Amino acid sequence: MSNSSETIREFLRQSGSTIISVKFVKKNGEIRKIQFNPMDRQEIVGTGINSTNPDIIRVRDFSVAKNNGNGAWRSFDCNRVISITANGQTFDF
């Protein structure tokens, strides 16, 4: 697990059920921003493959869930995070 992964996971733990915003670079180079509640425990339904990479975090993007309901689960690689924000506190990577 990378240092950024440990830092991000600790940030998520300390944030509780606060809305978190993460800006990251997708694998294809596109920049994406997602917002989620780290305490969201909605059931993951689908046929996706679980990641064994400890640097990958799976979350439920609440903006997608609110507008669409389905397909809201997203993942991001901690090594590709540009910034993470919660409770008015932002960390840039």
Short mmCIF file of N, CA, C and O in Angstrom, two decimals:
data_model
loop_
_atom_site.label_atom_id
_atom_site.label_comp_id
_atom_site.label_asym_id
_atom_site.label_seq_id
_atom_site.Cartn_x
_atom_site.Cartn_y
_atom_site.Cartn_z
N MET A 1 0.85 -1.18 0.00
CA MET A 1 0.00 0.00 0.00
C MET A 1 0.90 1.24 0.00
O MET A 1 1.84 1.33 0.77
N SER A 2 0.60 2.19 -0.86
CA SER A 2 1.42 3.39 -0.98
C SER A 2 1.15 4.35 0.17
O SER A 2 0.14 4.25 0.86
N ASN A 3 2.06 5.31 0.35
CA ASN A 3 1.88 6.32 1.40
C ASN A 3 0.62 7.14 1.15
O ASN A 3 -0.08 7.48 2.10
N SER A 4 0.36 7.49 -0.12
CA SER A 4 -0.85 8.27 -0.40
C SER A 4 -2.10 7.46 -0.07
O SER A 4 -3.08 8.00 0.44
N SER A 5 -2.06 6.16 -0.29
CA SER A 5 -3.19 5.30 0.04
C SER A 5 -3.44 5.29 1.55
O SER A 5 -4.58 5.41 2.00
N GLU A 6 -2.38 5.17 2.32
CA GLU A 6 -2.52 5.18 3.78
C GLU A 6 -3.06 6.52 4.26
O GLU A 6 -3.94 6.57 5.12
N THR A 7 -2.55 7.62 3.69
CA THR A 7 -3.01 8.96 4.07
C THR A 7 -4.48 9.15 3.73
O THR A 7 -5.26 9.65 4.55
N ILE A 8 -4.88 8.73 2.54
CA ILE A 8 -6.27 8.88 2.11
C ILE A 8 -7.20 8.01 2.94
O ILE A 8 -8.26 8.46 3.39
N ARG A 9 -6.83 6.77 3.19
CA ARG A 9 -7.67 5.89 4.00
C ARG A 9 -7.84 6.44 5.42
O ARG A 9 -8.93 6.38 5.99
N GLU A 10 -6.80 6.99 5.99
CA GLU A 10 -6.89 7.59 7.33
C GLU A 10 -7.78 8.82 7.29
O GLU A 10 -8.59 9.04 8.19
N PHE A 11 -7.66 9.64 6.25
CA PHE A 11 -8.52 10.81 6.07
C PHE A 11 -9.98 10.39 6.01
O PHE A 11 -10.84 11.02 6.63
N LEU A 12 -10.28 9.32 5.27
CA LEU A 12 -11.65 8.82 5.16
C LEU A 12 -12.17 8.35 6.52
O LEU A 12 -13.31 8.63 6.89
N ARG A 13 -11.33 7.63 7.27
CA ARG A 13 -11.74 7.15 8.59
C ARG A 13 -12.06 8.31 9.53
O ARG A 13 -13.04 8.28 10.24
N GLN A 14 -11.21 9.32 9.51
CA GLN A 14 -11.40 10.46 10.40
C GLN A 14 -12.57 11.35 9.99
O GLN A 14 -13.11 12.07 10.82
N SER A 15 -12.97 11.29 8.75
CA SER A 15 -14.06 12.13 8.26
C SER A 15 -15.44 11.62 8.65
O SER A 15 -16.41 12.35 8.55
N GLY A 16 -15.52 10.37 9.06
CA GLY A 16 -16.81 9.81 9.45
C GLY A 16 -17.79 9.78 8.30
O GLY A 16 -17.47 9.32 7.21
N SER A 17 -19.00 10.33 8.52
CA SER A 17 -20.02 10.30 7.48
C SER A 17 -20.14 11.63 6.73
O SER A 17 -21.15 11.92 6.12
N THR A 18 -19.10 12.43 6.78
CA THR A 18 -19.06 13.70 6.06
C THR A 18 -18.94 13.44 4.56
O THR A 18 -18.33 12.46 4.14
N ILE A 19 -19.51 14.32 3.76
CA ILE A 19 -19.37 14.21 2.31
C ILE A 19 -17.92 14.52 1.93
O ILE A 19 -17.36 15.52 2.35
N ILE A 20 -17.34 13.65 1.13
CA ILE A 20 -15.95 13.78 0.69
C ILE A 20 -15.94 14.01 -0.80
O ILE A 20 -16.71 13.38 -1.54
N SER A 21 -15.07 14.86 -1.25
CA SER A 21 -14.88 15.13 -2.67
C SER A 21 -13.46 14.73 -3.05
O SER A 21 -12.51 15.15 -2.39
N VAL A 22 -13.34 13.91 -4.08
CA VAL A 22 -12.03 13.47 -4.55
C VAL A 22 -11.89 13.82 -6.02
O VAL A 22 -12.76 13.52 -6.83
N LYS A 23 -10.80 14.46 -6.34
CA LYS A 23 -10.45 14.77 -7.73
C LYS A 23 -9.26 13.89 -8.08
O LYS A 23 -8.28 13.86 -7.34
N PHE A 24 -9.37 13.16 -9.19
CA PHE A 24 -8.32 12.21 -9.55
C PHE A 24 -8.21 12.08 -11.06
O PHE A 24 -9.08 12.53 -11.80
N VAL A 25 -7.13 11.46 -11.48
CA VAL A 25 -6.90 11.20 -12.90
C VAL A 25 -7.30 9.76 -13.18
O VAL A 25 -6.78 8.83 -12.55
N LYS A 26 -8.23 9.60 -14.11
CA LYS A 26 -8.64 8.26 -14.51
C LYS A 26 -7.50 7.59 -15.28
O LYS A 26 -6.57 8.24 -15.74
N LYS A 27 -7.61 6.30 -15.43
CA LYS A 27 -6.59 5.52 -16.14
C LYS A 27 -6.37 6.03 -17.56
O LYS A 27 -5.26 6.00 -18.07
N ASN A 28 -7.44 6.56 -18.18
CA ASN A 28 -7.33 7.05 -19.56
C ASN A 28 -6.81 8.49 -19.63
O ASN A 28 -6.76 9.07 -20.70
N GLY A 29 -6.48 9.09 -18.47
CA GLY A 29 -5.93 10.44 -18.43
C GLY A 29 -6.96 11.52 -18.17
O GLY A 29 -6.61 12.67 -17.91
N GLU A 30 -8.23 11.18 -18.22
CA GLU A 30 -9.30 12.14 -17.96
C GLU A 30 -9.36 12.46 -16.46
O GLU A 30 -9.15 11.60 -15.62
N ILE A 31 -9.65 13.72 -16.15
CA ILE A 31 -9.79 14.11 -14.74
C ILE A 31 -11.25 13.96 -14.35
O ILE A 31 -12.15 14.38 -15.07
N ARG A 32 -11.48 13.35 -13.19
CA ARG A 32 -12.84 13.14 -12.70
C ARG A 32 -12.92 13.61 -11.25
O ARG A 32 -11.97 13.50 -10.50
N LYS A 33 -14.10 14.08 -10.88
CA LYS A 33 -14.38 14.47 -9.51
C LYS A 33 -15.59 13.68 -9.04
O LYS A 33 -16.60 13.62 -9.75
N ILE A 34 -15.47 13.05 -7.89
CA ILE A 34 -16.60 12.31 -7.33
C ILE A 34 -16.83 12.78 -5.90
O ILE A 34 -15.91 13.25 -5.23
N GLN A 35 -18.07 12.65 -5.46
CA GLN A 35 -18.44 12.99 -4.10
C GLN A 35 -19.14 11.79 -3.49
O GLN A 35 -19.99 11.18 -4.14
N PHE A 36 -18.80 11.50 -2.24
CA PHE A 36 -19.36 10.32 -1.61
C PHE A 36 -19.33 10.45 -0.09
O PHE A 36 -18.62 11.30 0.46
N ASN A 37 -20.09 9.61 0.54
CA ASN A 37 -20.08 9.47 1.99
C ASN A 37 -19.31 8.18 2.27
O ASN A 37 -19.75 7.11 1.87
N PRO A 38 -18.17 8.26 2.97
CA PRO A 38 -17.38 7.04 3.20
C PRO A 38 -18.09 6.01 4.06
O PRO A 38 -17.70 4.85 4.08
N MET A 39 -19.15 6.41 4.75
CA MET A 39 -19.89 5.47 5.59
C MET A 39 -21.06 4.82 4.85
O MET A 39 -21.79 4.04 5.42
N ASP A 40 -21.24 5.15 3.58
CA ASP A 40 -22.31 4.59 2.77
C ASP A 40 -22.09 3.09 2.63
O ASP A 40 -21.06 2.65 2.11
N ARG A 41 -23.03 2.32 3.09
CA ARG A 41 -22.90 0.85 3.06
C ARG A 41 -23.94 0.21 2.16
O ARG A 41 -24.32 -0.95 2.36
N GLN A 42 -24.43 0.95 1.16
CA GLN A 42 -25.40 0.38 0.23
C GLN A 42 -24.79 -0.86 -0.41
O GLN A 42 -23.59 -0.92 -0.65
N GLU A 43 -25.63 -1.80 -0.71
CA GLU A 43 -25.17 -3.06 -1.30
C GLU A 43 -24.63 -2.84 -2.70
O GLU A 43 -25.21 -2.11 -3.50
N ILE A 44 -23.51 -3.45 -2.98
CA ILE A 44 -22.95 -3.43 -4.33
C ILE A 44 -23.58 -4.60 -5.09
O ILE A 44 -23.42 -5.75 -4.71
N VAL A 45 -24.30 -4.28 -6.15
CA VAL A 45 -24.94 -5.30 -6.96
C VAL A 45 -24.30 -5.26 -8.34
O VAL A 45 -24.18 -4.21 -8.94
N GLY A 46 -23.87 -6.41 -8.81
CA GLY A 46 -23.28 -6.44 -10.13
C GLY A 46 -22.38 -7.63 -10.30
O GLY A 46 -22.26 -8.47 -9.43
N THR A 47 -21.73 -7.65 -11.44
CA THR A 47 -20.88 -8.79 -11.75
C THR A 47 -19.43 -8.37 -11.83
O THR A 47 -18.61 -9.09 -12.37
N GLY A 48 -19.11 -7.20 -11.30
CA GLY A 48 -17.73 -6.71 -11.33
C GLY A 48 -16.80 -7.60 -10.55
O GLY A 48 -17.20 -8.42 -9.73
N ILE A 49 -15.54 -7.44 -10.80
CA ILE A 49 -14.50 -8.22 -10.12
C ILE A 49 -13.94 -7.39 -8.98
O ILE A 49 -13.63 -6.21 -9.16
N ASN A 50 -13.84 -7.98 -7.81
CA ASN A 50 -13.26 -7.28 -6.67
C ASN A 50 -11.79 -7.01 -6.93
O ASN A 50 -11.07 -7.86 -7.44
N SER A 51 -11.35 -5.82 -6.54
CA SER A 51 -9.95 -5.45 -6.70
C SER A 51 -9.15 -5.97 -5.51
O SER A 51 -9.57 -5.84 -4.37
N THR A 52 -8.00 -6.52 -5.80
CA THR A 52 -7.10 -6.94 -4.72
C THR A 52 -6.01 -5.92 -4.50
O THR A 52 -5.16 -6.09 -3.64
N ASN A 53 -6.04 -4.83 -5.27
CA ASN A 53 -5.06 -3.76 -5.15
C ASN A 53 -5.44 -2.87 -3.96
O ASN A 53 -6.50 -2.25 -3.97
N PRO A 54 -4.61 -2.78 -2.92
CA PRO A 54 -4.95 -1.99 -1.74
C PRO A 54 -4.99 -0.48 -2.01
O PRO A 54 -5.48 0.28 -1.19
N ASP A 55 -4.49 -0.04 -3.16
CA ASP A 55 -4.52 1.38 -3.51
C ASP A 55 -5.83 1.80 -4.17
O ASP A 55 -6.06 2.98 -4.41
N ILE A 56 -6.70 0.82 -4.46
CA ILE A 56 -7.99 1.10 -5.09
C ILE A 56 -9.06 1.20 -4.01
O ILE A 56 -9.19 0.31 -3.17
N ILE A 57 -9.83 2.29 -4.05
CA ILE A 57 -10.92 2.49 -3.09
C ILE A 57 -12.23 2.54 -3.87
O ILE A 57 -12.34 3.26 -4.85
N ARG A 58 -13.23 1.75 -3.43
CA ARG A 58 -14.55 1.72 -4.06
C ARG A 58 -15.50 2.56 -3.21
O ARG A 58 -15.56 2.40 -2.00
N VAL A 59 -16.23 3.44 -3.88
CA VAL A 59 -17.18 4.31 -3.21
C VAL A 59 -18.44 4.45 -4.05
O VAL A 59 -18.45 4.11 -5.23
N ARG A 60 -19.48 4.98 -3.45
CA ARG A 60 -20.75 5.20 -4.15
C ARG A 60 -20.90 6.69 -4.38
O ARG A 60 -21.11 7.45 -3.45
N ASP A 61 -20.76 7.10 -5.62
CA ASP A 61 -20.84 8.52 -6.01
C ASP A 61 -22.28 8.98 -5.81
O ASP A 61 -23.18 8.58 -6.53
N PHE A 62 -22.50 9.84 -4.79
CA PHE A 62 -23.88 10.18 -4.46
C PHE A 62 -24.56 11.03 -5.51
O PHE A 62 -25.77 11.01 -5.64
N SER A 63 -23.81 11.79 -6.31
CA SER A 63 -24.46 12.58 -7.36
C SER A 63 -25.03 11.67 -8.44
O SER A 63 -26.12 11.92 -8.97
N VAL A 64 -24.34 10.60 -8.76
CA VAL A 64 -24.85 9.62 -9.73
C VAL A 64 -26.03 8.86 -9.12
O VAL A 64 -27.06 8.67 -9.76
N ALA A 65 -25.90 8.48 -7.86
CA ALA A 65 -26.97 7.74 -7.19
C ALA A 65 -28.24 8.57 -7.10
O ALA A 65 -29.34 8.06 -7.30
N LYS A 66 -28.10 9.86 -6.82
CA LYS A 66 -29.26 10.75 -6.69
C LYS A 66 -29.98 10.93 -8.03
O LYS A 66 -31.20 10.91 -8.09
N ASN A 67 -29.21 11.08 -9.10
CA ASN A 67 -29.79 11.34 -10.41
C ASN A 67 -30.22 10.09 -11.17
O ASN A 67 -31.14 10.13 -11.96
N ASN A 68 -29.51 9.00 -10.94
CA ASN A 68 -29.73 7.80 -11.74
C ASN A 68 -30.13 6.61 -10.88
O ASN A 68 -30.92 5.79 -11.30
N GLY A 69 -29.55 6.49 -9.70
CA GLY A 69 -29.85 5.37 -8.82
C GLY A 69 -28.97 4.16 -9.07
O GLY A 69 -28.39 3.60 -8.16
N ASN A 70 -28.81 3.80 -10.32
CA ASN A 70 -28.00 2.63 -10.66
C ASN A 70 -26.62 3.06 -11.13
O ASN A 70 -26.43 4.17 -11.61
N GLY A 71 -25.66 2.18 -11.03
CA GLY A 71 -24.33 2.44 -11.57
C GLY A 71 -23.56 3.51 -10.83
O GLY A 71 -22.71 4.16 -11.41
N ALA A 72 -23.87 3.70 -9.55
CA ALA A 72 -23.23 4.77 -8.79
C ALA A 72 -21.89 4.36 -8.18
O ALA A 72 -21.16 5.22 -7.70
N TRP A 73 -21.57 3.08 -8.19
CA TRP A 73 -20.31 2.64 -7.60
C TRP A 73 -19.15 3.01 -8.51
O TRP A 73 -19.18 2.77 -9.71
N ARG A 74 -18.15 3.63 -7.93
CA ARG A 74 -16.94 4.06 -8.65
C ARG A 74 -15.73 3.63 -7.84
O ARG A 74 -15.83 3.37 -6.65
N SER A 75 -14.61 3.59 -8.50
CA SER A 75 -13.36 3.32 -7.78
C SER A 75 -12.31 4.31 -8.26
O SER A 75 -12.40 4.84 -9.36
N PHE A 76 -11.36 4.57 -7.37
CA PHE A 76 -10.25 5.43 -7.75
C PHE A 76 -8.98 4.88 -7.14
O PHE A 76 -8.99 4.21 -6.11
N ASP A 77 -7.89 5.15 -7.83
CA ASP A 77 -6.56 4.71 -7.40
C ASP A 77 -5.95 5.84 -6.58
O ASP A 77 -5.82 6.97 -7.06
N CYS A 78 -5.58 5.56 -5.36
CA CYS A 78 -5.01 6.58 -4.46
C CYS A 78 -3.76 7.23 -5.06
O CYS A 78 -3.47 8.39 -4.77
N ASN A 79 -3.06 6.50 -5.91
CA ASN A 79 -1.85 7.04 -6.53
C ASN A 79 -2.16 8.05 -7.62
O ASN A 79 -1.26 8.72 -8.11
N ARG A 80 -3.43 8.17 -8.00
CA ARG A 80 -3.84 9.11 -9.05
C ARG A 80 -4.66 10.28 -8.50
O ARG A 80 -5.19 11.08 -9.26
N VAL A 81 -4.79 10.36 -7.18
CA VAL A 81 -5.58 11.42 -6.57
C VAL A 81 -4.84 12.75 -6.68
O VAL A 81 -3.65 12.85 -6.41
N ILE A 82 -5.59 13.77 -7.11
CA ILE A 82 -5.05 15.13 -7.21
C ILE A 82 -5.33 15.87 -5.91
O ILE A 82 -4.46 16.54 -5.36
N SER A 83 -6.58 15.74 -5.41
CA SER A 83 -6.94 16.39 -4.15
C SER A 83 -8.11 15.65 -3.51
O SER A 83 -8.87 14.96 -4.18
N ILE A 84 -8.22 15.84 -2.19
CA ILE A 84 -9.33 15.26 -1.43
C ILE A 84 -9.78 16.33 -0.44
O ILE A 84 -8.95 16.98 0.20
N THR A 85 -11.11 16.51 -0.33
CA THR A 85 -11.66 17.56 0.50
C THR A 85 -12.79 17.03 1.38
O THR A 85 -13.63 16.27 0.91
N ALA A 86 -12.80 17.45 2.65
CA ALA A 86 -13.90 17.17 3.58
C ALA A 86 -13.80 18.16 4.72
O ALA A 86 -12.70 18.56 5.12
N ASN A 87 -14.95 18.53 5.24
CA ASN A 87 -15.01 19.45 6.39
C ASN A 87 -14.20 20.73 6.17
O ASN A 87 -13.55 21.23 7.09
N GLY A 88 -14.19 21.23 4.95
CA GLY A 88 -13.45 22.46 4.65
C GLY A 88 -11.95 22.28 4.61
O GLY A 88 -11.22 23.25 4.49
N GLN A 89 -11.49 21.06 4.69
CA GLN A 89 -10.05 20.77 4.68
C GLN A 89 -9.70 20.06 3.38
O GLN A 89 -10.33 19.07 3.02
N THR A 90 -8.70 20.59 2.67
CA THR A 90 -8.27 20.00 1.40
C THR A 90 -6.82 19.58 1.48
O THR A 90 -5.98 20.31 1.99
N PHE A 91 -6.56 18.39 0.97
CA PHE A 91 -5.19 17.91 0.81
C PHE A 91 -4.90 17.77 -0.67
O PHE A 91 -5.67 17.13 -1.39
N ASP A 92 -3.82 18.36 -1.12
CA ASP A 92 -3.38 18.22 -2.51
C ASP A 92 -2.24 17.22 -2.58
O ASP A 92 -1.38 17.19 -1.71
N PHE A 93 -2.27 16.41 -3.62
CA PHE A 93 -1.22 15.39 -3.81
C PHE A 93 -0.44 15.68 -5.06
O PHE A 93 -0.84 16.36 -5.94
#
